[in-house]
PDB file of C-alpha atoms in Angstrom:
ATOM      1  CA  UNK A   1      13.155  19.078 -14.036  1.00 34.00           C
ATOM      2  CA  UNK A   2      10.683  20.686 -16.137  1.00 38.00           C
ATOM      3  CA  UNK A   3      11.423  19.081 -19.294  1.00 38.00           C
ATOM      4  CA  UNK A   4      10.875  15.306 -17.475  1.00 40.00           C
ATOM      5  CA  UNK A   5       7.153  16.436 -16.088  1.00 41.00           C
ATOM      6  CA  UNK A   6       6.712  17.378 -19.744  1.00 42.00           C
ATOM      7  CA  UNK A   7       7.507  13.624 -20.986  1.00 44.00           C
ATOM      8  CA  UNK A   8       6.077  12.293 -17.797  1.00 47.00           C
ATOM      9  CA  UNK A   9       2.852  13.783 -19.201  1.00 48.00           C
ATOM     10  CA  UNK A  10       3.129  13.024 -23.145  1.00 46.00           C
ATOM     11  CA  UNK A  11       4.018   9.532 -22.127  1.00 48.00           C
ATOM     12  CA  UNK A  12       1.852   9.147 -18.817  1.00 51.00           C
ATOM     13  CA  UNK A  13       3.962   6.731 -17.431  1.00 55.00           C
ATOM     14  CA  UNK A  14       5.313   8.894 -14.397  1.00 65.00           C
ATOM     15  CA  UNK A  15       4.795   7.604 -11.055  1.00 70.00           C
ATOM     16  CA  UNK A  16       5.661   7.639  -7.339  1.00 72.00           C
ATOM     17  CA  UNK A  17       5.338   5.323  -4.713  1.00 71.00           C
ATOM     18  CA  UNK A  18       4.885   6.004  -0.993  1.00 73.00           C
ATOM     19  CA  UNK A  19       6.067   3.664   1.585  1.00 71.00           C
ATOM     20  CA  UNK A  20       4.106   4.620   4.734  1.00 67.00           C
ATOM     21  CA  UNK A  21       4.868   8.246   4.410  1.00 73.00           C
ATOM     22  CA  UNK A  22       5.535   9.900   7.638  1.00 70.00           C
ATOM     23  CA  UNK A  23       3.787  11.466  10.241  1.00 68.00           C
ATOM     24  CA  UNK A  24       6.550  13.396  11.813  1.00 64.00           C
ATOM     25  CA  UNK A  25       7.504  16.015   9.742  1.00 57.00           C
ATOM     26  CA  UNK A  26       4.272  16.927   8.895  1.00 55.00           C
ATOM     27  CA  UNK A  27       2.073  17.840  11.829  1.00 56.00           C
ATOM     28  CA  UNK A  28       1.581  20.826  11.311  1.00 56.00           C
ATOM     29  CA  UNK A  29      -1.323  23.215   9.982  1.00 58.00           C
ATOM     30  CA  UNK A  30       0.254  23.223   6.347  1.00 58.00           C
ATOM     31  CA  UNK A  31      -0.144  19.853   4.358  1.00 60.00           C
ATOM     32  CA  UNK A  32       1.322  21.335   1.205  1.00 61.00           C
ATOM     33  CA  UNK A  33       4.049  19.207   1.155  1.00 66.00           C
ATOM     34  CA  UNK A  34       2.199  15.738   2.306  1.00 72.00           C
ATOM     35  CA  UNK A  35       2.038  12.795  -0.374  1.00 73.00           C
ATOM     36  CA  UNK A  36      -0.858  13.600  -2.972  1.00 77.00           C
ATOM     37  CA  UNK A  37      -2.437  11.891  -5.717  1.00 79.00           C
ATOM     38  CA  UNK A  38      -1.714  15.241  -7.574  1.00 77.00           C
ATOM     39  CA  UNK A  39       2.552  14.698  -7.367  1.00 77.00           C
ATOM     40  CA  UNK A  40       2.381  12.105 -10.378  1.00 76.00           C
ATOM     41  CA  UNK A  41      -0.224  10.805 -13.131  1.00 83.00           C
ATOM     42  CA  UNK A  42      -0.180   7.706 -11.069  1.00 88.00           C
ATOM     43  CA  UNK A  43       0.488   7.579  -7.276  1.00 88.00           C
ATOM     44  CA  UNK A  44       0.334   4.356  -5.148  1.00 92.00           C
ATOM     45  CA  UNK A  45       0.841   4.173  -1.501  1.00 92.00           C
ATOM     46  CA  UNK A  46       1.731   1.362   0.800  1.00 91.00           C
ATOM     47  CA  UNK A  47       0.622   2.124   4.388  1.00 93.00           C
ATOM     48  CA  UNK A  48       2.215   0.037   7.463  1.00 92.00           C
ATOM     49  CA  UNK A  49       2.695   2.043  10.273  1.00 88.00           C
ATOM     50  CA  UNK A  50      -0.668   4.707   9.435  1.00 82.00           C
ATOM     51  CA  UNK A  51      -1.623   6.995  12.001  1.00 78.00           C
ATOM     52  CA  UNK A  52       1.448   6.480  14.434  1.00 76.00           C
ATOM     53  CA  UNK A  53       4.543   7.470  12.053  1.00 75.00           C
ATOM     54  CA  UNK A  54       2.438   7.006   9.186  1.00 73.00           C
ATOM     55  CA  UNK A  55       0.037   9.134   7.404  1.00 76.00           C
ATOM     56  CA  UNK A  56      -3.867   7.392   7.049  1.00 78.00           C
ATOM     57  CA  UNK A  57      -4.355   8.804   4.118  1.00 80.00           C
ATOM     58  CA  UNK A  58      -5.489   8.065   1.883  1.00 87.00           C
ATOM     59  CA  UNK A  59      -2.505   9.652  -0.182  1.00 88.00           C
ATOM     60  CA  UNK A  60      -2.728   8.571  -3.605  1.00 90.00           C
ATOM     61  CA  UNK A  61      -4.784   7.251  -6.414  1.00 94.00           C
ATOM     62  CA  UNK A  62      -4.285   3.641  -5.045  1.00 95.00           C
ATOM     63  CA  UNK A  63      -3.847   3.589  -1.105  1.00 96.00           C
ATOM     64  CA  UNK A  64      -3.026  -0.318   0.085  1.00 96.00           C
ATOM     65  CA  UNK A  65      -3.511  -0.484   3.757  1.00 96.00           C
ATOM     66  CA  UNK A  66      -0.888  -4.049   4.767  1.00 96.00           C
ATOM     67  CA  UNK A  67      -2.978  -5.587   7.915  1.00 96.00           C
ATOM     68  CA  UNK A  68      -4.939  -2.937   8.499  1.00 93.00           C
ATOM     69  CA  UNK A  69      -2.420  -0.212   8.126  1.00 90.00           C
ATOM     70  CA  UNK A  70      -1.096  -0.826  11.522  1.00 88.00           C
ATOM     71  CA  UNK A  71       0.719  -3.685  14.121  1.00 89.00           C
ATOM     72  CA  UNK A  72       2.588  -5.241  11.306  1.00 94.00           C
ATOM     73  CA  UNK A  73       2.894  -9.599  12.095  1.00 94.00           C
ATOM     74  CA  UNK A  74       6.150  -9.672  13.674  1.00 92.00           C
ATOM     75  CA  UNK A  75       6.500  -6.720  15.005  1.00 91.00           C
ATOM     76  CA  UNK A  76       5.560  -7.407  18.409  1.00 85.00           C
ATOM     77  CA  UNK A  77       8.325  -6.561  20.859  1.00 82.00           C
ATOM     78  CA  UNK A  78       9.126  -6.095  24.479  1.00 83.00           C
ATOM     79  CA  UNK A  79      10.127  -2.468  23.642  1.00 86.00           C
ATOM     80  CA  UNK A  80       7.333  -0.092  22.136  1.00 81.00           C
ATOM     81  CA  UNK A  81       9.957   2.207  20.179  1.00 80.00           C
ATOM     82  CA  UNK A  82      11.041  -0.754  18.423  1.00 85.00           C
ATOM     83  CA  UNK A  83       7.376  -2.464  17.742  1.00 78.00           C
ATOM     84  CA  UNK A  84       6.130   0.987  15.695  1.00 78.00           C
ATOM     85  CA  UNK A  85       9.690   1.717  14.527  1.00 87.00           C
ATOM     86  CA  UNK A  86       9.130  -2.215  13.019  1.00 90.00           C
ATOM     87  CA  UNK A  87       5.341  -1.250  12.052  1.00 85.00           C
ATOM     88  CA  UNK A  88       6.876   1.492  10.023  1.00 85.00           C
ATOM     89  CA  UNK A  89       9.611   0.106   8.529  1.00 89.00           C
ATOM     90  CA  UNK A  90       8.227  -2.980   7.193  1.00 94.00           C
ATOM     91  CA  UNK A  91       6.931  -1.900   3.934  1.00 92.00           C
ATOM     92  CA  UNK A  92      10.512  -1.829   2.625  1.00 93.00           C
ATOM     93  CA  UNK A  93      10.507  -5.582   2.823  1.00 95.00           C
ATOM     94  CA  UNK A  94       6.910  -6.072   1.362  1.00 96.00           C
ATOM     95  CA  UNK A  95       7.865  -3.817  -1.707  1.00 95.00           C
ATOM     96  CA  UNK A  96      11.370  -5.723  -2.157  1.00 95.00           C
ATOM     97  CA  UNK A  97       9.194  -9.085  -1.906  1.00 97.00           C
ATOM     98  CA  UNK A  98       7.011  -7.731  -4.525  1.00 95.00           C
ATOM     99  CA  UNK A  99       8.837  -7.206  -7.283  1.00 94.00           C
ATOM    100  CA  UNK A 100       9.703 -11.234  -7.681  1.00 94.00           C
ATOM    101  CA  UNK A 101       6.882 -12.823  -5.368  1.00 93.00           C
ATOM    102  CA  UNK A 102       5.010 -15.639  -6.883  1.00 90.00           C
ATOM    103  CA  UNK A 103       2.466 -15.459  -5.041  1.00 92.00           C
ATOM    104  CA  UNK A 104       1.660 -11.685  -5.280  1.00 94.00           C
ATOM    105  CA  UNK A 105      -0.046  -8.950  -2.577  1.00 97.00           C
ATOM    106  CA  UNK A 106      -3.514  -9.326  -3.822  1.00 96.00           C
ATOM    107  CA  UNK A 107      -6.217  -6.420  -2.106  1.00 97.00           C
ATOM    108  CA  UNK A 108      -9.214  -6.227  -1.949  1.00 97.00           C
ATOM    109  CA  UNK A 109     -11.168  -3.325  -2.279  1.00 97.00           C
ATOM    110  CA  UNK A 110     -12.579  -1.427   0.937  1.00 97.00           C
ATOM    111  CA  UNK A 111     -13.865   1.675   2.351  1.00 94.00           C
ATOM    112  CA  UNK A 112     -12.596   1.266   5.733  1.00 94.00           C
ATOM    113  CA  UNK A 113     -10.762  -1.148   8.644  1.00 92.00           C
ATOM    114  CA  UNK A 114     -13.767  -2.274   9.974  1.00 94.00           C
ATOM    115  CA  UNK A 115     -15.487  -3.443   7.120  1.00 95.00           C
ATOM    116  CA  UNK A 116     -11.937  -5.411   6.242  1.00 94.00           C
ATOM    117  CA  UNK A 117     -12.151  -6.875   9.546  1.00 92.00           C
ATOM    118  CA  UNK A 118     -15.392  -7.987   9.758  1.00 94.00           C
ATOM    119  CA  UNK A 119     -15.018  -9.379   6.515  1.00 92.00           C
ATOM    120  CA  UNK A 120     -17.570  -7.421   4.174  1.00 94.00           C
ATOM    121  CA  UNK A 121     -15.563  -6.500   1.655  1.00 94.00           C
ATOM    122  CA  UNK A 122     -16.315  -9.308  -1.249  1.00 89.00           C
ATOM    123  CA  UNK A 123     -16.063  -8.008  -4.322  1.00 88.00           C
ATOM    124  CA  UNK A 124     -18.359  -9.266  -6.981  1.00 86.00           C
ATOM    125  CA  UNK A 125     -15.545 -10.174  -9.781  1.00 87.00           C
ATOM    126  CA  UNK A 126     -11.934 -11.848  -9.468  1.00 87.00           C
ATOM    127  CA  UNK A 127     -11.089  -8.597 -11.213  1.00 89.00           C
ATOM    128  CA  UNK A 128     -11.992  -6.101  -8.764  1.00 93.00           C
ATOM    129  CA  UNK A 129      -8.920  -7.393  -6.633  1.00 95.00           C
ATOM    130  CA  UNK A 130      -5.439  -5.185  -7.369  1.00 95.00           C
ATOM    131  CA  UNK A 131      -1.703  -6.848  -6.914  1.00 96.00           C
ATOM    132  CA  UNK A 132      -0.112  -4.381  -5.177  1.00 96.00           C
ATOM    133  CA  UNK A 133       3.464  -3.091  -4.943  1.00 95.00           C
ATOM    134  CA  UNK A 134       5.940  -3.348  -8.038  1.00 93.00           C
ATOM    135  CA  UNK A 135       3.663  -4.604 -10.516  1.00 93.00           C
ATOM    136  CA  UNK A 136       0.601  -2.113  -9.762  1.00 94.00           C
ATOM    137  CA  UNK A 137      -1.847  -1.074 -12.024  1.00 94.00           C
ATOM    138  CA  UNK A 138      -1.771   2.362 -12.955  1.00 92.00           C
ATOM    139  CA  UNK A 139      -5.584   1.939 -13.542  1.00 94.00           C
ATOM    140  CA  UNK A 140      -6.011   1.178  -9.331  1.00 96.00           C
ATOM    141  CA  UNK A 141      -8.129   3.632  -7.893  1.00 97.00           C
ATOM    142  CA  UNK A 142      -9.538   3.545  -3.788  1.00 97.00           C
ATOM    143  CA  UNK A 143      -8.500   1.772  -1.023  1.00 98.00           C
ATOM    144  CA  UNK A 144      -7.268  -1.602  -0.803  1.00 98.00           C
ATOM    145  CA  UNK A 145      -6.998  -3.742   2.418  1.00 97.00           C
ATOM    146  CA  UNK A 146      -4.693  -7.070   2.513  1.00 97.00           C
ATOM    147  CA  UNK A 147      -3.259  -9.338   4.990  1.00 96.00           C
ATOM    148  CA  UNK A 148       0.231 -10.870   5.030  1.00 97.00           C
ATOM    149  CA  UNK A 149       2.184 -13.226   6.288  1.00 96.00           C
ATOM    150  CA  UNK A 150       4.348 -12.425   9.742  1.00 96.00           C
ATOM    151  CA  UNK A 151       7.680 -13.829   8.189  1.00 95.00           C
ATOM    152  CA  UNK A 152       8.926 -14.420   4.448  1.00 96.00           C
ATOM    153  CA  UNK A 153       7.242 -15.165   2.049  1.00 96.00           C
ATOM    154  CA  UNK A 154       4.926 -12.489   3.649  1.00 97.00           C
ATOM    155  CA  UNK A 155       2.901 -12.471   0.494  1.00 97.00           C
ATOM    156  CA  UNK A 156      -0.280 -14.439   0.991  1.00 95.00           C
ATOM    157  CA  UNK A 157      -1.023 -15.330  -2.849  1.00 92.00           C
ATOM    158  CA  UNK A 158      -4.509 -14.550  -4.657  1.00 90.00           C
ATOM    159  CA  UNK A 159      -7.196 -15.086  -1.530  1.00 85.00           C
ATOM    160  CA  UNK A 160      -9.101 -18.401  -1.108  1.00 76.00           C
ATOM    161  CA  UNK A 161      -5.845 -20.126  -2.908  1.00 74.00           C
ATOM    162  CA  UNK A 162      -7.331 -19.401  -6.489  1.00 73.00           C
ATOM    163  CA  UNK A 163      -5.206 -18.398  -9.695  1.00 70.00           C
ATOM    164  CA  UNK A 164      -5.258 -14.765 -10.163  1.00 67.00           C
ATOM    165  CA  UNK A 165      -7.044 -13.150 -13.226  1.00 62.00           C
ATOM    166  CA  UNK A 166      -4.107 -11.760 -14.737  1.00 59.00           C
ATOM    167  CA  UNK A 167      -0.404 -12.251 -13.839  1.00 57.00           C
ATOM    168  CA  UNK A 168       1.653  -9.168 -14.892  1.00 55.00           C
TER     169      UNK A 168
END
């Protein structure tokens, strides 16, 4: 164990992912053991269900906040176990979808939910957005708001329909 944080180090390649880390086994006084930018030289997290069996965060260097962070498209059922169990559970299909989506998970970056939603987060450069999931930058650093689709492909492309800056 020791001698891979060593590498991990020399090399700086070492990271960790978080798919809307949970709430439930952590809600108590001691966040010791919570998801923290400090567990890998470069830690992204994908938030889905924040807040209700997710963590808000932010966790990591890079925190990507899928419609809002909450009430995933599709989700919506009859039964509220099964809508937040849904919320929570979808970022397992928008990772898989990222590792071979054309189109990409594009954010944007954001301070907060409201400013997402209102729309006044424009950033000034194509550049300033960050394709999130398996082809991250491990140069991302904030928050990041983006919207999906409710059904596959749930990855809405670069926004406004334009070519990305870079394709990894």
């Amino acid at each position: 164990h020791r001698k891979v944080i060593i590498l991990c180090y020399i090399l700086a390649t070492c990271s960790n992912l978080g798919l809307d880390p949970t709430i439930i086994f952590y809600m108590g006084q001691n966040r010791s053991h919570d998801l923290d930018s400090s567990d890998a030289h470069f830690v992204d997290v994908i938030h889905t269900g924040a807040g209700i069996l997710g963590q808000w965060g932010p966790n990591g260097h890079a925190d990507f906040y899928v419609n809002g962070g909450t009430s995933q498209p599709g989700c919506l059922s009859t039964s509220l176990i099964k809508t937040l169990s849904c919320d929570h559970t979808k970022v397992t299909p928008y990772f898989i979808e990222s590792i071979n989506s054309k189109n990409g998970f594009w954010a944007v970056p954001c301070t907060n939910r409201i400013s997402y939603n209102l729309g006044l987060c424009n950033p000034s450069s194509d550049k300033e957005y960050v394709l999130m999931g398996e082809h991250v930058s491990h140069k991302a650093r904030g928050i990041f708001y983006l919207s999906t689709n409710a059904n596959k492909p749930y990855a809405l492309g670069f926004p406004g329909g334009r070519r990305p800056p870079y394709i990894p």
